[in-house]
Short mmCIF file of C-alpha atoms and ligand atoms in Angstrom, two decimals:
data_model
loop_
_atom_site.label_atom_id
_atom_site.label_comp_id
_atom_site.label_asym_id
_atom_site.label_seq_id
_atom_site.Cartn_x
_atom_site.Cartn_y
_atom_site.Cartn_z
CA MET M 1 -5.79 -0.96 -16.23
CA GLN M 2 -7.05 2.31 -14.82
CA SER M 3 -4.30 4.60 -13.55
CA LEU M 4 -4.05 7.50 -11.14
CA THR M 5 -2.02 10.61 -11.90
CA LEU M 6 0.20 11.46 -8.96
CA ASN M 7 0.88 15.08 -7.92
CA ASN M 8 4.12 15.14 -9.94
CA GLY M 9 2.45 13.88 -13.13
CA ILE M 10 3.60 10.25 -12.81
CA HIS M 11 0.98 7.62 -13.65
CA MET M 12 0.43 4.79 -11.19
CA PRO M 13 -1.82 1.80 -11.91
CA ALA M 14 -4.77 2.17 -9.54
CA LEU M 15 -4.66 -1.50 -8.53
CA GLY M 16 -1.56 -3.42 -7.52
CA LEU M 17 -0.58 -6.68 -5.87
CA GLY M 18 0.37 -6.49 -2.18
CA VAL M 19 2.89 -8.97 -0.80
CA PHE M 20 2.80 -8.41 2.98
CA GLN M 21 3.00 -11.82 4.69
CA THR M 22 3.70 -13.52 1.37
CA PRO M 23 6.57 -15.86 2.25
CA PRO M 24 9.69 -15.33 0.10
CA GLN M 25 9.31 -18.82 -1.39
CA GLU M 26 5.76 -17.98 -2.60
CA THR M 27 6.47 -14.42 -3.70
CA ARG M 28 7.94 -15.21 -7.07
CA SER M 29 4.96 -17.32 -8.15
CA ALA M 30 2.43 -14.79 -6.83
CA VAL M 31 4.11 -11.87 -8.61
CA THR M 32 4.55 -13.92 -11.79
CA ALA M 33 0.86 -14.86 -11.75
CA ALA M 34 -0.09 -11.23 -11.20
CA LEU M 35 2.02 -9.99 -14.09
CA GLU M 36 0.63 -12.69 -16.37
CA LEU M 37 -2.90 -11.70 -15.35
CA GLY M 38 -2.35 -8.03 -16.17
CA TYR M 39 -1.17 -6.44 -12.92
CA ARG M 40 1.43 -3.74 -13.52
CA HIS M 41 1.95 -2.55 -9.95
CA ILE M 42 3.55 -4.44 -7.05
CA ASP M 43 3.65 -3.15 -3.48
CA THR M 44 6.40 -4.58 -1.30
CA ALA M 45 8.50 -3.25 1.62
CA ALA M 46 11.98 -3.67 3.04
CA ALA M 47 10.31 -5.07 6.16
CA TYR M 48 8.46 -7.83 4.24
CA GLY M 49 11.69 -9.69 3.47
CA ASN M 50 10.65 -10.48 -0.11
CA GLU M 51 12.00 -7.63 -2.26
CA ARG M 52 14.53 -9.98 -3.83
CA GLU M 53 11.81 -12.39 -4.99
CA VAL M 54 9.65 -9.53 -6.28
CA GLY M 55 12.61 -8.34 -8.36
CA GLN M 56 13.30 -11.84 -9.62
CA ALA M 57 9.72 -12.30 -10.83
CA ILE M 58 9.79 -8.94 -12.59
CA ARG M 59 13.08 -9.80 -14.31
CA ASP M 60 11.69 -13.17 -15.39
CA PHE M 61 8.55 -11.62 -16.87
CA GLU M 62 8.59 -11.77 -20.62
CA GLY M 63 6.42 -8.69 -21.24
CA PRO M 64 7.75 -5.12 -21.23
CA ARG M 65 9.48 -4.18 -17.96
CA ASP M 66 8.98 -0.43 -18.35
CA ASP M 67 5.29 -0.37 -17.56
CA ILE M 68 5.68 -2.30 -14.28
CA PHE M 69 5.35 0.06 -11.31
CA ILE M 70 7.41 -0.98 -8.28
CA GLU M 71 6.56 0.44 -4.88
CA THR M 72 8.55 -0.28 -1.73
CA LYS M 73 8.91 1.13 1.77
CA ILE M 74 11.72 2.21 4.06
CA TRP M 75 11.49 0.63 7.49
CA ILE M 76 11.76 2.78 10.66
CA SER M 77 15.09 1.26 11.72
CA ASP M 78 16.59 2.89 8.61
CA TYR M 79 15.29 6.42 9.29
CA GLY M 80 17.73 9.35 9.33
CA TYR M 81 19.19 11.05 6.24
CA ASP M 82 22.22 8.88 5.51
CA GLN M 83 20.55 5.69 6.76
CA THR M 84 17.61 6.21 4.41
CA LEU M 85 19.89 6.87 1.43
CA HIS M 86 21.57 3.58 2.27
CA ALA M 87 18.19 1.88 2.70
CA PHE M 88 17.36 2.90 -0.88
CA ASP M 89 20.58 1.18 -2.01
CA LYS M 90 19.60 -1.98 -0.09
CA SER M 91 16.09 -2.09 -1.58
CA ALA M 92 17.24 -1.25 -5.12
CA ALA M 93 19.91 -3.95 -4.96
CA LYS M 94 17.46 -6.57 -3.66
CA LEU M 95 14.91 -5.60 -6.31
CA GLY M 96 17.66 -5.54 -8.94
CA VAL M 97 16.71 -2.10 -10.26
CA ASP M 98 18.45 1.29 -10.58
CA GLN M 99 15.25 3.28 -10.10
CA ILE M 100 12.22 2.66 -7.88
CA ASP M 101 8.87 4.01 -9.06
CA LEU M 102 7.46 4.89 -5.65
CA LEU M 103 9.42 4.89 -2.39
CA ILE M 104 7.53 5.62 0.82
CA LEU M 105 8.22 5.83 4.55
CA HIS M 106 6.47 2.82 6.13
CA GLN M 107 5.37 4.58 9.34
CA ALA M 108 5.84 7.87 11.12
CA LEU M 109 8.01 7.65 14.24
CA PRO M 110 6.07 10.14 16.36
CA SER M 111 8.45 10.08 19.33
CA GLU M 112 11.41 10.74 17.01
CA PHE M 113 9.83 12.79 14.33
CA ASP M 114 13.15 14.51 13.52
CA GLN M 115 14.40 11.14 12.30
CA THR M 116 11.24 10.75 10.22
CA LEU M 117 11.78 14.18 8.66
CA ALA M 118 15.43 13.39 7.95
CA ALA M 119 14.33 10.16 6.25
CA TYR M 120 11.82 12.10 4.15
CA ARG M 121 14.53 14.62 3.15
CA ALA M 122 16.56 11.67 1.90
CA LEU M 123 13.56 10.66 -0.24
CA GLU M 124 13.48 14.21 -1.62
CA ARG M 125 17.18 13.87 -2.50
CA LEU M 126 16.55 10.53 -4.25
CA LEU M 127 13.70 12.12 -6.20
CA ALA M 128 15.86 15.07 -7.26
CA ASP M 129 18.58 12.63 -8.35
CA GLY M 130 16.12 10.55 -10.43
CA ARG M 131 16.66 7.43 -8.33
CA VAL M 132 12.93 7.31 -7.57
CA ARG M 133 10.02 8.60 -9.67
CA ALA M 134 7.73 9.52 -6.77
CA ILE M 135 7.88 9.60 -2.97
CA GLY M 136 5.34 9.23 -0.22
CA VAL M 137 4.43 7.98 3.22
CA SER M 138 2.33 5.35 4.92
CA ASN M 139 0.22 5.38 8.07
CA PHE M 140 0.70 9.15 8.43
CA MET M 141 -2.13 10.81 10.35
CA VAL M 142 -3.25 14.42 9.83
CA ASP M 143 -0.86 15.83 12.45
CA HIS M 144 2.09 13.92 10.98
CA LEU M 145 1.22 15.18 7.50
CA THR M 146 0.79 18.73 8.74
CA THR M 147 4.23 18.76 10.37
CA LEU M 148 5.76 17.08 7.32
CA LEU M 149 4.29 19.61 4.89
CA ASP M 150 5.54 22.50 7.05
CA ALA M 151 9.07 21.12 7.31
CA THR M 152 9.75 19.73 3.82
CA THR M 153 9.41 20.74 0.18
CA VAL M 154 7.87 17.88 -1.80
CA VAL M 155 4.24 17.02 -1.03
CA PRO M 156 4.01 13.23 -0.69
CA ALA M 157 2.45 11.66 -3.78
CA VAL M 158 0.84 8.84 -1.81
CA ASN M 159 -0.21 8.03 1.76
CA GLN M 160 -0.76 4.29 2.20
CA LEU M 161 -3.30 3.63 4.95
CA GLU M 162 -5.54 0.99 6.48
CA ILE M 163 -8.79 1.58 4.56
CA HIS M 164 -11.75 -0.81 4.34
CA PRO M 165 -15.41 -0.17 5.13
CA TYR M 166 -14.92 -0.94 8.84
CA PHE M 167 -12.13 1.66 9.19
CA GLN M 168 -12.08 4.46 6.64
CA GLN M 169 -9.94 7.24 8.17
CA ARG M 170 -12.07 9.94 6.53
CA ALA M 171 -10.17 12.85 8.13
CA VAL M 172 -6.90 11.61 6.63
CA LEU M 173 -8.57 10.93 3.27
CA ASP M 174 -10.00 14.46 3.21
CA PHE M 175 -6.63 15.95 4.10
CA GLY M 176 -5.04 13.92 1.30
CA ALA M 177 -7.64 15.05 -1.24
CA LYS M 178 -7.08 18.69 -0.27
CA HIS M 179 -3.30 18.39 -0.72
CA HIS M 180 -3.30 16.13 -3.82
CA ILE M 181 -1.97 13.14 -1.93
CA VAL M 182 -3.37 9.87 -3.33
CA SER M 183 -4.76 7.66 -0.58
CA GLN M 184 -3.78 4.05 -1.11
CA ALA M 185 -5.67 1.38 0.77
CA TRP M 186 -3.87 -1.37 2.59
CA SER M 187 -6.07 -4.29 3.64
CA PRO M 188 -8.48 -3.08 0.91
CA ILE M 189 -10.50 -6.28 1.19
CA GLY M 190 -10.27 -6.13 4.95
CA GLY M 191 -7.46 -8.64 5.47
CA ILE M 192 -6.72 -7.11 8.85
CA THR M 193 -10.32 -7.80 9.93
CA PHE M 194 -9.77 -11.55 9.66
CA TYR M 195 -6.08 -12.07 10.42
CA PRO M 196 -5.55 -14.12 13.56
CA GLY M 197 -3.88 -12.35 16.45
CA TYR M 198 -5.34 -8.88 15.95
CA GLY M 199 -7.19 -8.41 19.20
CA GLU M 200 -10.80 -9.43 19.56
CA ASN M 201 -12.51 -11.06 16.61
CA ARG M 202 -14.34 -8.21 14.92
CA GLY M 203 -15.66 -10.31 12.03
CA SER M 204 -14.54 -10.25 8.44
CA VAL M 205 -15.79 -7.36 6.37
CA LEU M 206 -15.89 -9.84 3.44
CA GLN M 207 -18.77 -11.58 5.22
CA ASP M 208 -20.70 -8.47 6.14
CA PRO M 209 -24.30 -8.86 4.88
CA ALA M 210 -24.24 -5.39 3.30
CA VAL M 211 -21.20 -6.41 1.27
CA THR M 212 -22.46 -9.85 0.26
CA ARG M 213 -25.84 -8.37 -0.76
CA ILE M 214 -24.21 -5.86 -3.11
CA ALA M 215 -21.94 -8.61 -4.46
CA GLU M 216 -24.97 -10.76 -5.31
CA THR M 217 -26.66 -7.84 -7.08
CA HIS M 218 -23.70 -7.46 -9.43
CA GLY M 219 -22.77 -11.13 -9.78
CA LYS M 220 -19.39 -10.25 -8.27
CA SER M 221 -17.54 -11.46 -5.18
CA PRO M 222 -17.38 -9.53 -1.88
CA ALA M 223 -13.66 -8.87 -2.48
CA GLN M 224 -14.44 -7.37 -5.89
CA VAL M 225 -17.09 -5.10 -4.37
CA LEU M 226 -14.65 -3.79 -1.75
CA LEU M 227 -11.96 -3.12 -4.36
CA ARG M 228 -14.49 -1.37 -6.59
CA TRP M 229 -15.62 0.77 -3.60
CA GLY M 230 -12.03 2.00 -3.20
CA ILE M 231 -11.32 2.56 -6.88
CA GLN M 232 -14.58 4.42 -7.51
CA GLN M 233 -13.73 6.81 -4.68
CA GLY M 234 -10.38 7.65 -6.31
CA ARG M 235 -8.16 5.47 -4.16
CA SER M 236 -5.40 3.07 -5.05
CA VAL M 237 -5.91 -0.51 -3.82
CA ILE M 238 -3.26 -3.20 -3.35
CA PRO M 239 -4.96 -6.51 -2.48
CA LYS M 240 -2.71 -9.40 -1.44
CA SER M 241 -3.14 -13.02 -2.42
CA THR M 242 -0.81 -15.91 -3.07
CA ARG M 243 -3.51 -17.87 -4.95
CA ARG M 244 -3.70 -17.46 -8.70
CA GLU M 245 -7.50 -17.67 -8.87
CA ARG M 246 -7.88 -14.91 -6.28
CA ILE M 247 -5.19 -12.78 -7.93
CA ALA M 248 -7.30 -13.07 -11.10
CA GLU M 249 -10.53 -12.33 -9.22
CA ASN M 250 -9.06 -9.23 -7.56
CA ILE M 251 -8.10 -7.52 -10.83
CA ASP M 252 -11.46 -8.28 -12.45
CA VAL M 253 -13.09 -5.14 -11.07
CA PHE M 254 -13.21 -2.81 -14.06
CA ASP M 255 -16.41 -4.06 -15.70
CA PHE M 256 -19.04 -2.95 -13.19
CA GLU M 257 -20.06 0.16 -11.33
CA LEU M 258 -21.44 0.58 -7.82
CA THR M 259 -24.36 2.98 -7.48
CA ALA M 260 -24.21 6.04 -5.24
CA GLY M 261 -26.54 4.19 -2.85
CA GLU M 262 -24.25 1.17 -2.74
CA LEU M 263 -21.20 3.33 -2.08
CA ALA M 264 -23.10 5.04 0.73
CA ALA M 265 -24.18 1.68 2.19
CA LEU M 266 -20.53 0.60 2.32
CA ASP M 267 -19.47 3.97 3.79
CA ALA M 268 -22.05 3.39 6.53
CA LEU M 269 -20.18 0.30 7.80
CA GLU M 270 -17.56 2.41 9.61
CA THR M 271 -16.85 1.04 13.10
CA GLY M 272 -14.11 3.46 14.16
CA ARG M 273 -11.95 0.49 15.13
CA ARG M 274 -8.44 0.34 13.77
CA GLY M 275 -7.05 -3.11 13.00
CA GLY M 276 -3.37 -2.22 12.56
CA PRO M 277 -0.93 -0.71 15.02
CA GLU M 278 -1.88 2.62 16.57
CA PRO M 279 0.35 5.10 14.66
CA GLU M 280 1.23 6.98 17.87
CA ALA M 281 2.48 3.74 19.46
CA VAL M 282 5.04 2.93 16.77
CA THR M 283 8.50 3.20 18.35
CA LEU M 284 11.93 1.84 17.54
CA ALA M 285 11.89 -0.05 20.83
CA ALA M 286 8.69 -1.89 19.87
CA TYR M 287 9.16 -2.35 16.13
CA GLY M 288 12.71 -1.40 15.15
CA ARG M 289 14.17 -4.65 13.86
CA ALA M 290 17.10 -4.31 11.49
CA ILE M 291 16.76 -4.67 7.71
CA PRO M 292 19.52 -6.90 6.31
CA GLU M 293 22.05 -5.65 3.78
CA ALA M 294 21.46 -6.64 0.16
P1 NDP N 301 -5.94 -7.67 2.03
O1 NDP N 301 -7.13 -6.85 2.32
O2 NDP N 301 -5.28 -7.54 0.72
O3 NDP N 301 -6.35 -9.18 2.33
C1 NDP N 301 -5.46 -10.23 2.14
C2 NDP N 301 -6.09 -11.48 2.70
O4 NDP N 301 -7.26 -11.79 1.96
C3 NDP N 301 -5.21 -12.70 2.62
O5 NDP N 301 -5.49 -13.51 3.76
C4 NDP N 301 -5.68 -13.39 1.34
O6 NDP N 301 -5.44 -14.77 1.45
C5 NDP N 301 -7.16 -13.08 1.35
N1 NDP N 301 -7.74 -12.89 0.00
C6 NDP N 301 -7.16 -12.34 -1.08
N2 NDP N 301 -8.00 -12.27 -2.11
C7 NDP N 301 -9.18 -12.79 -1.66
C8 NDP N 301 -10.43 -12.99 -2.28
N3 NDP N 301 -10.65 -12.61 -3.54
N4 NDP N 301 -11.42 -13.55 -1.53
C9 NDP N 301 -11.20 -13.90 -0.24
N5 NDP N 301 -10.02 -13.73 0.39
C10 NDP N 301 -9.01 -13.18 -0.32
O7 NDP N 301 -4.91 -7.38 3.23
P2 NDP N 301 -3.38 -7.03 3.40
O8 NDP N 301 -3.24 -6.70 4.82
O9 NDP N 301 -2.49 -8.04 2.83
O10 NDP N 301 -3.19 -5.68 2.59
C11 NDP N 301 -2.84 -5.64 1.23
C12 NDP N 301 -1.44 -5.09 1.04
O11 NDP N 301 -1.30 -3.82 1.66
C13 NDP N 301 -0.34 -5.91 1.72
O12 NDP N 301 -0.03 -7.11 1.07
C14 NDP N 301 0.79 -4.91 1.71
O13 NDP N 301 1.36 -4.80 0.43
C15 NDP N 301 0.05 -3.64 2.12
N6 NDP N 301 0.03 -3.42 3.58
C16 NDP N 301 0.67 -2.29 4.05
C17 NDP N 301 0.69 -2.00 5.39
C18 NDP N 301 1.35 -0.76 5.84
O14 NDP N 301 1.54 -0.58 7.05
N7 NDP N 301 1.75 0.12 4.96
C19 NDP N 301 0.06 -2.87 6.38
C20 NDP N 301 -0.61 -4.03 5.81
C21 NDP N 301 -0.63 -4.25 4.45
P3 NDP N 301 -4.64 -15.62 0.30
O15 NDP N 301 -3.28 -15.01 0.13
O16 NDP N 301 -4.61 -16.98 0.89
O17 NDP N 301 -5.50 -15.51 -0.92
#
């Protein structure tokens, strides 16, 4: 498994399993399948309601525990210094671990950015205390990152963002590259482009003719091409599936190479249309549901 070196020297497997929308009762089998198939990085979140099952699958795994990289996220209802320290305790207890490899803030809270900064300072404290090995953010735009870098000490190791060929966020990616922040793609195979309920039907990027053509050339699937596109451009990717055969397919992306022309053809699919929530519109009133105690 290829790994990325984070800005504090920690190694993170470039590809991990995502578990957003994986029901708790299916999480254990999905994570178990992933570990058996060679995944060593799992991305969960307090808000996904399945940290406990992720932890259970990792404990049950018979291979070495130490090389499994666990990433989770603090939800916005737990922002603030003391609240975020407590949120770490909740996540660590549900996961059944003393230390979390990568802990990130799930969203900026633009209207209450002081709370966001206080939450990030709690992550810095947890890092200094060795409770986490790396810290980062998610869905932070350039202005959020700029304010964060001005107000805090530790440069985030990772910014997890919606990134697929239809929505690439190049300004944020460039800012990340300049500041040694790894960009990690959520919906790396374009899940958000085909989930029901996300506004008008924009069409699945998996079915885009440019993607299927490249897939045919390499004898690979469209999902594999999209994951390869991210990895070859230095990003981390965390595809989600609950199906063993797709979990296997999604990690089988290290035996082929896209050409510069193919990368450019995929880059050219940008639509400028975001699938996920508008970062500026994330508020406690709209999204602030409570995260249960462990
Ligand atoms: P993905 O791009 O990973 O797509 C997942 C969807 O694709 C599911 O419907 C899955 O269905 C299907 N799928 C998986 N593999 C294949 C395949 N090989 N061929 C065809 N279809 C496939 O989208 P996600 O939105 O889940 O993003 C991945 C991860 O990113 C999440 O699980 C989560 O960890 C993280 N995330 C973070 C967010 C944030 O705000 N920070 C927001 C959204 C996601 P099935 O399970 O049935 O195989």
